Every structure is written in C-alpha cells, then in structure tokens.
C-alpha positions as a Python dict, from the first residue, in 0.01 Angstrom:
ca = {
    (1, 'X'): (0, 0, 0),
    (2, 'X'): (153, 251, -272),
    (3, 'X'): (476, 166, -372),
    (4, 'X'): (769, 357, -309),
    (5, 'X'): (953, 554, -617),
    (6, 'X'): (1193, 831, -472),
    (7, 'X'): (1084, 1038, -725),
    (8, 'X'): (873, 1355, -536),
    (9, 'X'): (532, 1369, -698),
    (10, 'X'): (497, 1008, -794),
    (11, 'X'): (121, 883, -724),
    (12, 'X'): (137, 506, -754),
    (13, 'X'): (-237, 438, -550),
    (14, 'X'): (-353, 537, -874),
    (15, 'X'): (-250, 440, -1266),
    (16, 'X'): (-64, 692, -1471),
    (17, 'X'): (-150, 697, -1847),
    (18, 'X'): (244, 704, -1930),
    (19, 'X'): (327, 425, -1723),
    (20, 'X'): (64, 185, -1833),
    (21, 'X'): (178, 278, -2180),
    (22, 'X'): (530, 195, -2084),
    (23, 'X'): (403, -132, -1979),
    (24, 'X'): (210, -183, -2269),
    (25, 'X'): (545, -120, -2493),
    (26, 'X'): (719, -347, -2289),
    (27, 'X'): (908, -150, -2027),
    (28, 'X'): (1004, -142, -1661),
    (29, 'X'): (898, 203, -1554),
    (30, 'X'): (558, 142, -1429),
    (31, 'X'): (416, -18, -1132),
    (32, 'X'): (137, -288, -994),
    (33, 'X'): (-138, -48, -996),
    (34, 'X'): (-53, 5, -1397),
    (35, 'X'): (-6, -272, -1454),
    (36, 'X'): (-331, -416, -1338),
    (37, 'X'): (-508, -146, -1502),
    (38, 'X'): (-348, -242, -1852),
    (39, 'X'): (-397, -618, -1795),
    (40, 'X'): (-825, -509, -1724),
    (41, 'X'): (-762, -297, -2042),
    (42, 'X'): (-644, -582, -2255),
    (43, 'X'): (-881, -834, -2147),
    (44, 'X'): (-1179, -646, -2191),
    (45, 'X'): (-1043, -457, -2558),
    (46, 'X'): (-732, -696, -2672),
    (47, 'X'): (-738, -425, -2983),
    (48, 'X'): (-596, -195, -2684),
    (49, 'X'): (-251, -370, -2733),
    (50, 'X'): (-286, -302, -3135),
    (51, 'X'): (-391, 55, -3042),
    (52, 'X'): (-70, 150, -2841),
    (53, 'X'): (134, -44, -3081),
    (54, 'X'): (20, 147, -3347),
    (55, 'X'): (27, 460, -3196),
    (56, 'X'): (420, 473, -3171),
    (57, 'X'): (426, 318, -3522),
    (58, 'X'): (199, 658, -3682),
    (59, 'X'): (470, 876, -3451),
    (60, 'X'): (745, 712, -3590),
    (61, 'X'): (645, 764, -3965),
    (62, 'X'): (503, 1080, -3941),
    (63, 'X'): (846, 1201, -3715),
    (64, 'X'): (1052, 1081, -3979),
    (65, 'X'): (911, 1186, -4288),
    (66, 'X'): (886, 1535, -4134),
    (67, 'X'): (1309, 1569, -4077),
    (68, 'X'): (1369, 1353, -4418),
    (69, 'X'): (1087, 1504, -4657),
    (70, 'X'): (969, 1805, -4524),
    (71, 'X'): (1268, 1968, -4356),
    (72, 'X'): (1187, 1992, -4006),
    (73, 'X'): (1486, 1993, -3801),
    (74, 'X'): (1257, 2116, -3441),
    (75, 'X'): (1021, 1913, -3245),
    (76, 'X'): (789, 1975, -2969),
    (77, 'X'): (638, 1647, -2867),
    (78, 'X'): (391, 1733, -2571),
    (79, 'X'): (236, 1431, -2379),
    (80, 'X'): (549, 1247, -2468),
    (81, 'X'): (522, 983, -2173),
    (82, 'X'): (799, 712, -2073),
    (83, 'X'): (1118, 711, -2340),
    (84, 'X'): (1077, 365, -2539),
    (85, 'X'): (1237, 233, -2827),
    (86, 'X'): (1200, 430, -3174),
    (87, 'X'): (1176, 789, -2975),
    (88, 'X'): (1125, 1098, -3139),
    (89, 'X'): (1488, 1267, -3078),
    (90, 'X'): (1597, 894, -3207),
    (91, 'X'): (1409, 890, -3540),
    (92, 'X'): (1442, 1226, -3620),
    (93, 'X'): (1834, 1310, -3600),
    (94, 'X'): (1873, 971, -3762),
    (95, 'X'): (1696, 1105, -4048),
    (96, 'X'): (1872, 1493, -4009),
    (97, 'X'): (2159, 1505, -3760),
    (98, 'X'): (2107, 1825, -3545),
    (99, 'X'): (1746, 1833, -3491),
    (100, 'X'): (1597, 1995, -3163),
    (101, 'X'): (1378, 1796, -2953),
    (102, 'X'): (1130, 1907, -2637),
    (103, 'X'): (947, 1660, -2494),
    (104, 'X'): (687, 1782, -2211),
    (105, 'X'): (505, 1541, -1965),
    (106, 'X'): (338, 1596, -1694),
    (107, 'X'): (417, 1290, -1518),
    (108, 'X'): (730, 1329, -1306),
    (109, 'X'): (823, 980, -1357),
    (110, 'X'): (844, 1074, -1704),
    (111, 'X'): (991, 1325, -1688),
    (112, 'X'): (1290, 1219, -1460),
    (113, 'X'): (1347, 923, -1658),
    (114, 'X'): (1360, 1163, -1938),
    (115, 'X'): (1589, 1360, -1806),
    (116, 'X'): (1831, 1104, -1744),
    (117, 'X'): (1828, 937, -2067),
    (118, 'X'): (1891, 1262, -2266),
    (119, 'X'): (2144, 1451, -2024),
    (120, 'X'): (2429, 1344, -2279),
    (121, 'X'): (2205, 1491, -2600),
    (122, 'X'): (2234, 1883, -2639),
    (123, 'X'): (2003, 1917, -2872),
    (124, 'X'): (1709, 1753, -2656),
    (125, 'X'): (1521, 1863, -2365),
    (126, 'X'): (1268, 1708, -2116),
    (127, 'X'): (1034, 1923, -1929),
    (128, 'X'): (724, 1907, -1698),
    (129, 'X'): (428, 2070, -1861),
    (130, 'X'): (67, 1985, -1955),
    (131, 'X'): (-125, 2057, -2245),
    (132, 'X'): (-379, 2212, -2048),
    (133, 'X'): (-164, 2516, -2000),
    (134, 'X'): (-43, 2568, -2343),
    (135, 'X'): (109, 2887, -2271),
    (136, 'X'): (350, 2796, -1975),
    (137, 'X'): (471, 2536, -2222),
    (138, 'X'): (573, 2784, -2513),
    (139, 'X'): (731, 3055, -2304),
    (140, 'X'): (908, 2806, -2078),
    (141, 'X'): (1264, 2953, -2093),
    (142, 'X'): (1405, 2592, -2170),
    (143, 'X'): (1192, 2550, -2458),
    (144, 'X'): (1297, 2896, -2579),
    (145, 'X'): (1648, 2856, -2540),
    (146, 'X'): (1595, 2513, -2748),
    (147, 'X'): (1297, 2586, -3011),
    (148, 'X'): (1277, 2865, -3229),
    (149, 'X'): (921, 2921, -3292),
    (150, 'X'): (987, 3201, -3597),
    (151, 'X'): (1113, 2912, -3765),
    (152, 'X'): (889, 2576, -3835),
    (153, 'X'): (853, 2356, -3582),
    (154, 'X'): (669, 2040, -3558),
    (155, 'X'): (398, 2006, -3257),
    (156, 'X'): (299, 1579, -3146),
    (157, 'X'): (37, 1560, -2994),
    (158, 'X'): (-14, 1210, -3007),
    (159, 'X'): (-254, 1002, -2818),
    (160, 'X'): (-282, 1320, -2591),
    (161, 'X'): (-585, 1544, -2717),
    (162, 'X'): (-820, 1250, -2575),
    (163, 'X'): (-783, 1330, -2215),
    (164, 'X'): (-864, 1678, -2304),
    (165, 'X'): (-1244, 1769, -2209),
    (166, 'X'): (-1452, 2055, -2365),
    (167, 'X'): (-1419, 2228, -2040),
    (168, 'X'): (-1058, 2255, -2100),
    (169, 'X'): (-1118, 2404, -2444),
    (170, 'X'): (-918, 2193, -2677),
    (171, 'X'): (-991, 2486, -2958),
    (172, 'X'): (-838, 2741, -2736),
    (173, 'X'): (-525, 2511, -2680),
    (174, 'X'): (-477, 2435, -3074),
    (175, 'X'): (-524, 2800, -3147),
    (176, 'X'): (-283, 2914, -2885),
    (177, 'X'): (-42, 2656, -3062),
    (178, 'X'): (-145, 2787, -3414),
    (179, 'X'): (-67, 3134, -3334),
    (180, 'X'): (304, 3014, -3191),
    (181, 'X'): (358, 2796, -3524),
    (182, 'X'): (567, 2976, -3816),
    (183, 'X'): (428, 2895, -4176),
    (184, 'X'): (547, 2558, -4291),
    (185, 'X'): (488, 2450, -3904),
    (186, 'X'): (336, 2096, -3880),
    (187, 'X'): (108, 1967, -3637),
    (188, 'X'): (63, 1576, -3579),
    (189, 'X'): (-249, 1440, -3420),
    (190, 'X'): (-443, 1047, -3322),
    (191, 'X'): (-712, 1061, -3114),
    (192, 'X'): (-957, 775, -3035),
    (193, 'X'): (-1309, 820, -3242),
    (194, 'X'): (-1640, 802, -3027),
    (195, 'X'): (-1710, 425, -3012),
    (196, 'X'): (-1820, 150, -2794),
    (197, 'X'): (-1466, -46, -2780),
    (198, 'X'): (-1303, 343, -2664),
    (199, 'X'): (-1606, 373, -2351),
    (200, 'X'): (-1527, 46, -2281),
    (201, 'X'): (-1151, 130, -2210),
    (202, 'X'): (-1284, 479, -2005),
    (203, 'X'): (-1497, 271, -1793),
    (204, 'X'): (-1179, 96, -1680),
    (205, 'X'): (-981, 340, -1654),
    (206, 'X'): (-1260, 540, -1456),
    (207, 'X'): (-1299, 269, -1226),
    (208, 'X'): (-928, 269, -1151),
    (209, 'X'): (-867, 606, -1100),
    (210, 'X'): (-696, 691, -1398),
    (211, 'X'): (-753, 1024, -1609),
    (212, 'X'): (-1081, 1043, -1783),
    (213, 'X'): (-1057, 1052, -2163),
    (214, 'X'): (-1275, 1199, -2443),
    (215, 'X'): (-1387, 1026, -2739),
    (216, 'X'): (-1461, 1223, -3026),
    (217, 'X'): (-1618, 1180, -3389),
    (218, 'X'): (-1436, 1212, -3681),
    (219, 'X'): (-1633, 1559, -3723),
    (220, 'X'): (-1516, 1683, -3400),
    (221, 'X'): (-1189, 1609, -3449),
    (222, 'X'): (-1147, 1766, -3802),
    (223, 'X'): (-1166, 2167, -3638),
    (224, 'X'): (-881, 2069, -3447),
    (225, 'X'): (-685, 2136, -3751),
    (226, 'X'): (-837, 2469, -3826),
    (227, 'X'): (-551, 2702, -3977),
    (228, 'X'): (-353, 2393, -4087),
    (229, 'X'): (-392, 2156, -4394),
    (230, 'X'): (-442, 1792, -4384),
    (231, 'X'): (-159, 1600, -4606),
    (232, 'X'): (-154, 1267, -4707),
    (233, 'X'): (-456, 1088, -4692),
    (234, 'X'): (-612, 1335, -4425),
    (235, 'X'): (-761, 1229, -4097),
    (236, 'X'): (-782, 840, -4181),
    (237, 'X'): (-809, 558, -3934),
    (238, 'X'): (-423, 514, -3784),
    (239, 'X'): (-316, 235, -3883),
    (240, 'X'): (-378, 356, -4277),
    (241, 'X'): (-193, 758, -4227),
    (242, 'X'): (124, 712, -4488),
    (243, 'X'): (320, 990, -4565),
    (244, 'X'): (269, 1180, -4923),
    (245, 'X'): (348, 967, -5193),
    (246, 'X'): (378, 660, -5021),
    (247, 'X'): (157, 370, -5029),
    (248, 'X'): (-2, 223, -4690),
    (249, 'X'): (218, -120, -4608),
    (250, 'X'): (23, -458, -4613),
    (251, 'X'): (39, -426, -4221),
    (252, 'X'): (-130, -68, -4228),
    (253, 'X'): (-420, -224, -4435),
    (254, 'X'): (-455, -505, -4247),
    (255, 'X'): (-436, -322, -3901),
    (256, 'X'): (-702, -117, -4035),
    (257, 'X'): (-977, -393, -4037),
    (258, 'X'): (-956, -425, -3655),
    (259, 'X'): (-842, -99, -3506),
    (260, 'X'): (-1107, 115, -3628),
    (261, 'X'): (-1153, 384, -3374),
    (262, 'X'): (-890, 597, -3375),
    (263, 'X'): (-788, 854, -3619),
    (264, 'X'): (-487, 1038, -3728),
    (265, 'X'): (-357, 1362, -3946),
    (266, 'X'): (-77, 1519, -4045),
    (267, 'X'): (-118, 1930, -4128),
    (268, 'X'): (100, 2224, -4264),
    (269, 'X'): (77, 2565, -4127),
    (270, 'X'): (41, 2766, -4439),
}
C-alpha cells in the first residue's frame, strides 16, 4: 500500500527519480518504493552509486568556478531534485555573496522540501516546473522577479536532459533556452552516453515504473550545445570535466576508468 506523505501530488506506488537520488546521497526524503528501486539499481550497476556521486561532484565544480572565475552571480538549476549537501545556492554565494538561485522540479516533494529549506534565503527560489515546458519556466513571474535574463545567467541541467525523448524535442528546449540566455550566459550539461551498463539501469527503472530515460552518443549530445562554446576540456567523460586551467584531481582520473558512460560540458553563450 502507498505510503502516506501529506504533501498533495505525491505518487509513492511508483519511484521518483529525485527521491531515489536523495537516497542514493544519503537522505531521508524518499520512500520504500525508491528505495527498492535504487537498491535493484545498485546491485545490477554498483557504478550507479559512482554515477550519482559524481554527478553532484561535476555540479559542484562547475557551480563554483562559474560565481568565482567567470562572474556569474544568477542560477537557474532546472531538474534540481531533493536539497542535499553541497547545493547550488550553497556553493555559489560561498564563492560570491548575493547570487540568485531558481531551482525548478517537478516533483512536489521536491519542491516542498525546497521551499522550506530556503524560506529564510531571499535571494533563492524553489518552483514547480519541468523541462518539458521550457517556456512556462522562463516567464514564470517568480523566476522573473528573481533572474534577470538580459544579464548572464547560468542554466544546470544536470542529470536531467536524459529523461528527455526525441518526441519532446530536446533541440527545441535548448534553443528556447538559448534564445532567453544573454551573451556570456553559461549552460552546464551530463547526460548518460548510449551504453549497455545505462539500458541496464532503464530496464529497472522501466520495470518499476519510474520515468523512462534516453541514452545518447557522444555525437548526439554535442548539438545540444549549438550556439554555445564548449570550455575546458569539452564534453569529456564526468568524472574528468575540470574547470579552465585546472588540472583533473587524482580522483577525477581514477573515476574515469570505471564510470565511462556519462558525459559532461560546460559552454559560453557568445
């Protein structure tokens, strides 16, 4: 029997991809039905734990060398899921006080528990959205009154663009996005590369009832960033993306020789 939540629009027959995340990270917002659905996950792909792990690790790097090397003082992190430890609002106004934060989620767990851990921070909003509806997003009054798109603004899109099927027209949705950003915008982007370890992890979550995903090759991936300009060392397996400059640590290289299917970038709008 589904578990109770007293939060309206909470499905627990069913895994959420935010929640089993938030398991995955370690926290207490999630429920049995995510949780089994994580445990199947790590059983069958143990690199899944790596994979989230180092998914939050690329975020927090590429977050804070945005605020404390490239100037970006607004955020819009869409697909946010569950706050965790090391969250975006955290890393960046530790690295440039004053920095505006949006997260968007359309999982109402997330987004209450959002809610409730930034009411105190003025410069941060939580909203309901999904990427599939790009535009509701943008011109959502408390993302206006927040985010000032003729200014730059860095767009996450982290471990989100993978649930995104060609029928939804991921091209459409980045352009939409493109055509919002100001020059010297950003956009950050992982995404799990077509591979045998990734359709092992959609059959489970398939058989579970969880959101399909969509791996992609590395040459599917790349026109997502049409308009924008890879820096760094381009689209490069995740665990080896290092900012400009910087050298990949000893625990990016390693990471590298097991978590090889999944991909991130960091562009400029020029």
């Amino acid at each position: 029997m589904p578990e109770e939540t007293g939060v309206p629009g909470v499905d627990t027959s069913r895994p959420s991809v935010a929640r089993m995340y938030d398991y995955y990270l370690g926290g207490k917002d999630n429920f049995a039905v995510d949780r089994m659905a994580a445990d199947s996950m790590m059983a069958s792909v143990p690199e899944s734990v790596q994979m989230v792990a180092s998914n939050r690790e690329f975020l927090v790097r590429a977050v804070h060398h945005l605020a404390a090397e490239a100037g970006i003082r607004q955020f819009l992190d869409i697909g946010s899921g569950l706050p965790t430890r090391r969250n975006v609002h955290e890393v960046a106004q530790a690295a440039a006080p004053g920095s505006r934060i949006v997260y968007v989620d359309h999982d109402p767990l997330a987004v209450v528990h959002g809610q409730a851990l930034l009411a105190v921070n003025e410069n941060t909003r939580y909203i309901q959205g999904d990427l599939r509806e790009p535009r509701k997003i943008l011109d959502d009054d408390r993302v206006r009154e927040l985010l000032d798109f003729d200014q730059p603004v860095a767009v996450l899109l982290v471990a989100v663009l993978h649930f995104i099927g060609e029928h939804d027209d991921p091209a459409g949705i980045l352009g939409l996005l493109r055509e919002r950003m100001a020059p010297g915008s950003y956009l950050v982007v992982s995404h799990i590369l077509d591979d045998p370890r990734p359709h092992e992890i959609g059959r489970i979550l398939n058989a579970a009832g969880a959101p399909r995903w969509y791996p992609r090759t590395r040459e599917e991936i790349l026109p997502f960033f049409e308009g924008f300009e890879l820096i760094g060392p381009g689209l490069t397996l995740l665990p080896h993306w290092h900012p400009p400059g910087a050298e990949p640590t000893g625990t990016q290289r390693d990471g590298a020789k097991e978590l090889r299917w999944q991909v991130a970038g960091v562009a400029s709008r020029s």
